[in-house]
Amino acid sequence: MKIFEETMQKLSKSNRRRILYAVILVLGIAVDQLTKALAVKHLAGRVTLPLWKNVFHFTYVENRGAAFGMLKDHRWIFLIFSTVAILALAFYLFRGVSYLSDKREDGSYPPLGTLGGIALSLIVSGGIGNMIDRLALGYVVDFIDVRLINFAVFNVADSFVCVGAGLLALHLLLPFFKKKEKN
C-alpha cells in the first residue's frame, strides 16, 4: 500500500485525475454489464419482479430503440452516433481540456476540473455500457422499473448518463454563479 501511495504522490494532479476518470469508466462499465447479466439470468421470461408493489419493480425489457425505447430498430444510427459521441467525450476527458468552457484571455481553455471529469466519465461509461449491448445483442437490456412515476424502464448505464449530464450541467453553470458572487 505504501508503494501505491508513493507512486500516486509522484504523479501530477492531472494524471491523478485521469486515473480517477479511468477507474470510474472501468467500474461503471463493469457494474452496468454485471447488473444486465443478472437481469438476463433472473428476469428474462418473467413478467416483472416487484420489490415494492406499484412503486419499484425489476422488469426485463429488450430495448431496440434509443433512450427510453424511442426510434426502435435503427441500430446502426445509434451505433454511429454513440461511437462519435463517446470518442468526442473521451477525447475531452483524457485531454484534460473542456472546449465547452469559455476561453481564457490568453486564448487557452480552462482545465476540465474534477467535477466535469467525473461527469464525462459517467456519461462515457454509460454510453459504452449500452453500446456493448447493441453490438453484442442487437438491443439494450433494461430492467429498472420505477412505477411510482410511470417512467420508462431503464438500466444502470442510463442512470450514469443522466447523473453525468446533471453533473456536467452543474459544472458548466457554477462559473456563472461564482461571477455573480464577485460582483
PDB file of C-alpha atoms in Angstrom:
ATOM      1  CA  MET A   1       0.000   0.000   0.000  1.00  0.00           C
ATOM      2  CA  LYS A   2       2.883   2.329   0.753  1.00  0.00           C
ATOM      3  CA  ILE A   3       4.275   1.865  -2.777  1.00  0.00           C
ATOM      4  CA  PHE A   4       0.883   2.806  -4.225  1.00  0.00           C
ATOM      5  CA  GLU A   5       0.684   5.947  -2.068  1.00  0.00           C
ATOM      6  CA  GLU A   6       4.232   6.997  -3.018  1.00  0.00           C
ATOM      7  CA  THR A   7       3.530   6.432  -6.710  1.00  0.00           C
ATOM      8  CA  MET A   8       0.300   8.446  -6.550  1.00  0.00           C
ATOM      9  CA  GLN A   9       2.092  11.333  -4.801  1.00  0.00           C
ATOM     10  CA  LYS A  10       4.706  11.446  -7.570  1.00  0.00           C
ATOM     11  CA  LEU A  11       2.048  11.803 -10.272  1.00  0.00           C
ATOM     12  CA  SER A  12       0.893  15.231 -11.341  1.00  0.00           C
ATOM     13  CA  LYS A  13      -2.571  16.362 -10.298  1.00  0.00           C
ATOM     14  CA  SER A  14      -3.854  15.986 -13.870  1.00  0.00           C
ATOM     15  CA  ASN A  15      -2.531  12.414 -14.109  1.00  0.00           C
ATOM     16  CA  ARG A  16      -4.135  11.513 -10.765  1.00  0.00           C
ATOM     17  CA  ARG A  17      -7.415  12.865 -12.155  1.00  0.00           C
ATOM     18  CA  ARG A  18      -7.011  10.811 -15.325  1.00  0.00           C
ATOM     19  CA  ILE A  19      -6.531   7.694 -13.192  1.00  0.00           C
ATOM     20  CA  LEU A  20      -9.700   8.582 -11.250  1.00  0.00           C
ATOM     21  CA  TYR A  21     -11.618   9.038 -14.509  1.00  0.00           C
ATOM     22  CA  ALA A  22     -10.314   5.715 -15.870  1.00  0.00           C
ATOM     23  CA  VAL A  23     -11.330   3.915 -12.661  1.00  0.00           C
ATOM     24  CA  ILE A  24     -14.826   5.438 -12.854  1.00  0.00           C
ATOM     25  CA  LEU A  25     -15.063   4.364 -16.510  1.00  0.00           C
ATOM     26  CA  VAL A  26     -13.983   0.779 -15.872  1.00  0.00           C
ATOM     27  CA  LEU A  27     -16.096   0.364 -12.723  1.00  0.00           C
ATOM     28  CA  GLY A  28     -19.109   1.979 -14.398  1.00  0.00           C
ATOM     29  CA  ILE A  29     -18.933  -0.379 -17.364  1.00  0.00           C
ATOM     30  CA  ALA A  30     -18.365  -3.382 -15.079  1.00  0.00           C
ATOM     31  CA  VAL A  31     -21.314  -2.554 -12.789  1.00  0.00           C
ATOM     32  CA  ASP A  32     -23.566  -1.934 -15.791  1.00  0.00           C
ATOM     33  CA  GLN A  33     -22.650  -5.191 -17.519  1.00  0.00           C
ATOM     34  CA  LEU A  34     -22.880  -7.195 -14.277  1.00  0.00           C
ATOM     35  CA  THR A  35     -26.358  -5.871 -13.477  1.00  0.00           C
ATOM     36  CA  LYS A  36     -27.526  -6.557 -17.030  1.00  0.00           C
ATOM     37  CA  ALA A  37     -26.158 -10.119 -16.871  1.00  0.00           C
ATOM     38  CA  LEU A  38     -28.049 -10.635 -13.603  1.00  0.00           C
ATOM     39  CA  ALA A  39     -31.194  -9.209 -15.204  1.00  0.00           C
ATOM     40  CA  VAL A  40     -30.910 -11.598 -18.151  1.00  0.00           C
ATOM     41  CA  LYS A  41     -30.289 -14.564 -15.841  1.00  0.00           C
ATOM     42  CA  HIS A  42     -33.025 -13.849 -13.299  1.00  0.00           C
ATOM     43  CA  LEU A  43     -35.631 -11.696 -15.062  1.00  0.00           C
ATOM     44  CA  ALA A  44     -35.837 -12.848 -18.695  1.00  0.00           C
ATOM     45  CA  GLY A  45     -39.074 -14.744 -19.214  1.00  0.00           C
ATOM     46  CA  ARG A  46     -40.727 -13.244 -16.121  1.00  0.00           C
ATOM     47  CA  VAL A  47     -43.417 -10.625 -16.342  1.00  0.00           C
ATOM     48  CA  THR A  48     -41.979  -8.481 -13.535  1.00  0.00           C
ATOM     49  CA  LEU A  49     -40.408  -8.802 -10.102  1.00  0.00           C
ATOM     50  CA  PRO A  50     -41.969  -6.294  -7.701  1.00  0.00           C
ATOM     51  CA  LEU A  51     -39.663  -5.142  -4.931  1.00  0.00           C
ATOM     52  CA  TRP A  52     -42.234  -2.613  -3.720  1.00  0.00           C
ATOM     53  CA  LYS A  53     -45.548  -3.224  -5.440  1.00  0.00           C
ATOM     54  CA  ASN A  54     -46.623  -0.398  -7.781  1.00  0.00           C
ATOM     55  CA  VAL A  55     -43.555   1.625  -6.789  1.00  0.00           C
ATOM     56  CA  PHE A  56     -40.351  -0.191  -7.790  1.00  0.00           C
ATOM     57  CA  HIS A  57     -40.078  -3.338  -9.913  1.00  0.00           C
ATOM     58  CA  PHE A  58     -37.450  -5.192 -11.889  1.00  0.00           C
ATOM     59  CA  THR A  59     -38.870  -5.771 -15.369  1.00  0.00           C
ATOM     60  CA  TYR A  60     -36.818  -7.305 -18.192  1.00  0.00           C
ATOM     61  CA  VAL A  61     -37.063  -5.325 -21.449  1.00  0.00           C
ATOM     62  CA  GLU A  62     -35.091  -5.642 -24.688  1.00  0.00           C
ATOM     63  CA  ASN A  63     -34.800  -2.034 -25.849  1.00  0.00           C
ATOM     64  CA  ARG A  64     -34.177  -1.846 -29.592  1.00  0.00           C
ATOM     65  CA  GLY A  65     -34.556   1.943 -29.689  1.00  0.00           C
ATOM     66  CA  ALA A  66     -32.754   4.953 -28.274  1.00  0.00           C
ATOM     67  CA  ALA A  67     -33.216   6.311 -24.782  1.00  0.00           C
ATOM     68  CA  PHE A  68     -36.420   5.005 -23.247  1.00  0.00           C
ATOM     69  CA  GLY A  69     -37.288   2.979 -26.380  1.00  0.00           C
ATOM     70  CA  MET A  70     -37.621   5.824 -28.895  1.00  0.00           C
ATOM     71  CA  LEU A  71     -36.879   5.195 -32.613  1.00  0.00           C
ATOM     72  CA  LYS A  72     -36.934   1.404 -32.463  1.00  0.00           C
ATOM     73  CA  ASP A  73     -34.975  -0.759 -34.911  1.00  0.00           C
ATOM     74  CA  HIS A  74     -32.496   1.901 -36.070  1.00  0.00           C
ATOM     75  CA  ARG A  75     -29.482   0.081 -34.602  1.00  0.00           C
ATOM     76  CA  TRP A  76     -26.821   1.448 -36.963  1.00  0.00           C
ATOM     77  CA  ILE A  77     -27.861   5.056 -36.437  1.00  0.00           C
ATOM     78  CA  PHE A  78     -27.408   4.601 -32.687  1.00  0.00           C
ATOM     79  CA  LEU A  79     -24.091   2.803 -33.090  1.00  0.00           C
ATOM     80  CA  ILE A  80     -22.664   5.524 -35.332  1.00  0.00           C
ATOM     81  CA  PHE A  81     -23.983   8.367 -33.172  1.00  0.00           C
ATOM     82  CA  SER A  82     -22.856   6.651 -29.951  1.00  0.00           C
ATOM     83  CA  THR A  83     -19.380   5.959 -31.310  1.00  0.00           C
ATOM     84  CA  VAL A  84     -18.852   9.562 -32.395  1.00  0.00           C
ATOM     85  CA  ALA A  85     -20.231  10.941 -29.120  1.00  0.00           C
ATOM     86  CA  ILE A  86     -18.214   8.562 -26.929  1.00  0.00           C
ATOM     87  CA  LEU A  87     -14.981   9.269 -28.810  1.00  0.00           C
ATOM     88  CA  ALA A  88     -15.529  13.032 -28.597  1.00  0.00           C
ATOM     89  CA  LEU A  89     -16.314  12.938 -24.882  1.00  0.00           C
ATOM     90  CA  ALA A  90     -13.404  10.599 -24.147  1.00  0.00           C
ATOM     91  CA  PHE A  91     -11.087  12.970 -26.025  1.00  0.00           C
ATOM     92  CA  TYR A  92     -12.260  15.896 -23.891  1.00  0.00           C
ATOM     93  CA  LEU A  93     -11.993  13.789 -20.752  1.00  0.00           C
ATOM     94  CA  PHE A  94      -8.480  12.458 -21.204  1.00  0.00           C
ATOM     95  CA  ARG A  95      -7.130  15.520 -22.948  1.00  0.00           C
ATOM     96  CA  GLY A  96      -7.995  17.358 -19.757  1.00  0.00           C
ATOM     97  CA  VAL A  97      -9.422  20.355 -21.559  1.00  0.00           C
ATOM     98  CA  SER A  98     -13.009  21.486 -21.855  1.00  0.00           C
ATOM     99  CA  TYR A  99     -13.851  23.181 -25.119  1.00  0.00           C
ATOM    100  CA  LEU A 100     -17.313  23.617 -23.643  1.00  0.00           C
ATOM    101  CA  SER A 101     -15.968  26.335 -21.363  1.00  0.00           C
ATOM    102  CA  ASP A 102     -15.169  29.959 -22.112  1.00  0.00           C
ATOM    103  CA  LYS A 103     -11.725  30.740 -23.482  1.00  0.00           C
ATOM    104  CA  ARG A 104      -9.277  32.462 -21.187  1.00  0.00           C
ATOM    105  CA  GLU A 105      -7.912  35.879 -22.100  1.00  0.00           C
ATOM    106  CA  ASP A 106      -4.749  34.258 -23.478  1.00  0.00           C
ATOM    107  CA  GLY A 107      -6.840  32.115 -25.874  1.00  0.00           C
ATOM    108  CA  SER A 108      -6.376  28.862 -23.954  1.00  0.00           C
ATOM    109  CA  TYR A 109      -9.160  26.806 -22.414  1.00  0.00           C
ATOM    110  CA  PRO A 110      -9.514  26.181 -18.677  1.00  0.00           C
ATOM    111  CA  PRO A 111      -8.943  22.683 -17.312  1.00  0.00           C
ATOM    112  CA  LEU A 112     -11.917  20.381 -17.227  1.00  0.00           C
ATOM    113  CA  GLY A 113     -11.917  20.188 -13.428  1.00  0.00           C
ATOM    114  CA  THR A 114     -12.711  17.226 -11.245  1.00  0.00           C
ATOM    115  CA  LEU A 115     -16.497  17.645 -11.338  1.00  0.00           C
ATOM    116  CA  GLY A 116     -16.537  17.942 -15.133  1.00  0.00           C
ATOM    117  CA  GLY A 117     -14.225  14.948 -15.456  1.00  0.00           C
ATOM    118  CA  ILE A 118     -16.366  12.788 -13.201  1.00  0.00           C
ATOM    119  CA  ALA A 119     -19.435  13.870 -15.184  1.00  0.00           C
ATOM    120  CA  LEU A 120     -17.852  12.916 -18.516  1.00  0.00           C
ATOM    121  CA  SER A 121     -16.563   9.630 -17.032  1.00  0.00           C
ATOM    122  CA  LEU A 122     -20.107   8.675 -16.049  1.00  0.00           C
ATOM    123  CA  ILE A 123     -21.542   9.690 -19.430  1.00  0.00           C
ATOM    124  CA  VAL A 124     -18.875   7.782 -21.367  1.00  0.00           C
ATOM    125  CA  SER A 125     -19.152   4.662 -19.165  1.00  0.00           C
ATOM    126  CA  GLY A 126     -22.930   4.618 -19.633  1.00  0.00           C
ATOM    127  CA  GLY A 127     -22.578   5.123 -23.373  1.00  0.00           C
ATOM    128  CA  ILE A 128     -20.045   2.318 -23.662  1.00  0.00           C
ATOM    129  CA  GLY A 129     -22.183   0.013 -21.500  1.00  0.00           C
ATOM    130  CA  ASN A 130     -25.184   0.436 -23.786  1.00  0.00           C
ATOM    131  CA  MET A 131     -23.006   0.234 -26.906  1.00  0.00           C
ATOM    132  CA  ILE A 132     -21.662  -3.143 -25.749  1.00  0.00           C
ATOM    133  CA  ASP A 133     -25.253  -4.409 -25.590  1.00  0.00           C
ATOM    134  CA  ARG A 134     -26.124  -3.049 -29.045  1.00  0.00           C
ATOM    135  CA  LEU A 135     -23.044  -4.639 -30.619  1.00  0.00           C
ATOM    136  CA  ALA A 136     -23.317  -7.978 -28.816  1.00  0.00           C
ATOM    137  CA  LEU A 137     -27.090  -8.426 -28.648  1.00  0.00           C
ATOM    138  CA  GLY A 138     -28.655  -6.000 -31.113  1.00  0.00           C
ATOM    139  CA  TYR A 139     -30.590  -4.383 -28.252  1.00  0.00           C
ATOM    140  CA  VAL A 140     -30.023  -2.869 -24.823  1.00  0.00           C
ATOM    141  CA  VAL A 141     -31.116  -4.738 -21.702  1.00  0.00           C
ATOM    142  CA  ASP A 142     -33.292  -2.550 -19.461  1.00  0.00           C
ATOM    143  CA  PHE A 143     -34.673  -3.707 -16.126  1.00  0.00           C
ATOM    144  CA  ILE A 144     -35.175  -0.850 -13.616  1.00  0.00           C
ATOM    145  CA  ASP A 145     -38.887  -0.065 -13.497  1.00  0.00           C
ATOM    146  CA  VAL A 146     -39.957   2.910 -11.357  1.00  0.00           C
ATOM    147  CA  ARG A 147     -43.721   2.646 -11.476  1.00  0.00           C
ATOM    148  CA  LEU A 148     -44.417   5.319  -8.879  1.00  0.00           C
ATOM    149  CA  ILE A 149     -43.807   7.996 -11.510  1.00  0.00           C
ATOM    150  CA  ASN A 150     -44.781   5.817 -14.506  1.00  0.00           C
ATOM    151  CA  PHE A 151     -41.324   6.171 -16.030  1.00  0.00           C
ATOM    152  CA  ALA A 152     -39.771   4.130 -18.856  1.00  0.00           C
ATOM    153  CA  VAL A 153     -37.814   1.012 -17.895  1.00  0.00           C
ATOM    154  CA  PHE A 154     -34.074   1.797 -17.884  1.00  0.00           C
ATOM    155  CA  ASN A 155     -30.709   0.393 -16.775  1.00  0.00           C
ATOM    156  CA  VAL A 156     -27.613   1.373 -14.788  1.00  0.00           C
ATOM    157  CA  ALA A 157     -25.875   2.805 -17.881  1.00  0.00           C
ATOM    158  CA  ASP A 158     -28.840   5.111 -18.496  1.00  0.00           C
ATOM    159  CA  SER A 159     -28.566   6.263 -14.881  1.00  0.00           C
ATOM    160  CA  PHE A 160     -24.861   7.012 -15.319  1.00  0.00           C
ATOM    161  CA  VAL A 161     -25.578   9.075 -18.444  1.00  0.00           C
ATOM    162  CA  CYS A 162     -28.335  11.067 -16.697  1.00  0.00           C
ATOM    163  CA  VAL A 163     -26.358  11.666 -13.490  1.00  0.00           C
ATOM    164  CA  GLY A 164     -23.302  12.579 -15.567  1.00  0.00           C
ATOM    165  CA  ALA A 165     -25.347  15.026 -17.648  1.00  0.00           C
ATOM    166  CA  GLY A 166     -26.671  16.635 -14.468  1.00  0.00           C
ATOM    167  CA  LEU A 167     -23.160  16.959 -13.035  1.00  0.00           C
ATOM    168  CA  LEU A 168     -21.903  18.383 -16.334  1.00  0.00           C
ATOM    169  CA  ALA A 169     -24.671  20.986 -16.317  1.00  0.00           C
ATOM    170  CA  LEU A 170     -23.712  21.886 -12.747  1.00  0.00           C
ATOM    171  CA  HIS A 171     -20.048  22.117 -13.776  1.00  0.00           C
ATOM    172  CA  LEU A 172     -20.922  24.453 -16.642  1.00  0.00           C
ATOM    173  CA  LEU A 173     -23.242  26.632 -14.539  1.00  0.00           C
ATOM    174  CA  LEU A 174     -21.015  27.036 -11.462  1.00  0.00           C
ATOM    175  CA  PRO A 175     -18.750  29.684 -13.069  1.00  0.00           C
ATOM    176  CA  PHE A 176     -21.781  31.903 -13.713  1.00  0.00           C
ATOM    177  CA  PHE A 177     -22.749  31.772 -10.042  1.00  0.00           C
ATOM    178  CA  LYS A 178     -19.166  32.485  -8.988  1.00  0.00           C
ATOM    179  CA  LYS A 179     -19.064  35.539 -11.288  1.00  0.00           C
ATOM    180  CA  LYS A 180     -22.260  36.896  -9.693  1.00  0.00           C
ATOM    181  CA  GLU A 181     -20.773  36.472  -6.198  1.00  0.00           C
ATOM    182  CA  LYS A 182     -17.721  38.552  -7.182  1.00  0.00           C
ATOM    183  CA  ASN A 183     -19.875  41.443  -8.443  1.00  0.00           C
TER     184      ASN A 183
END
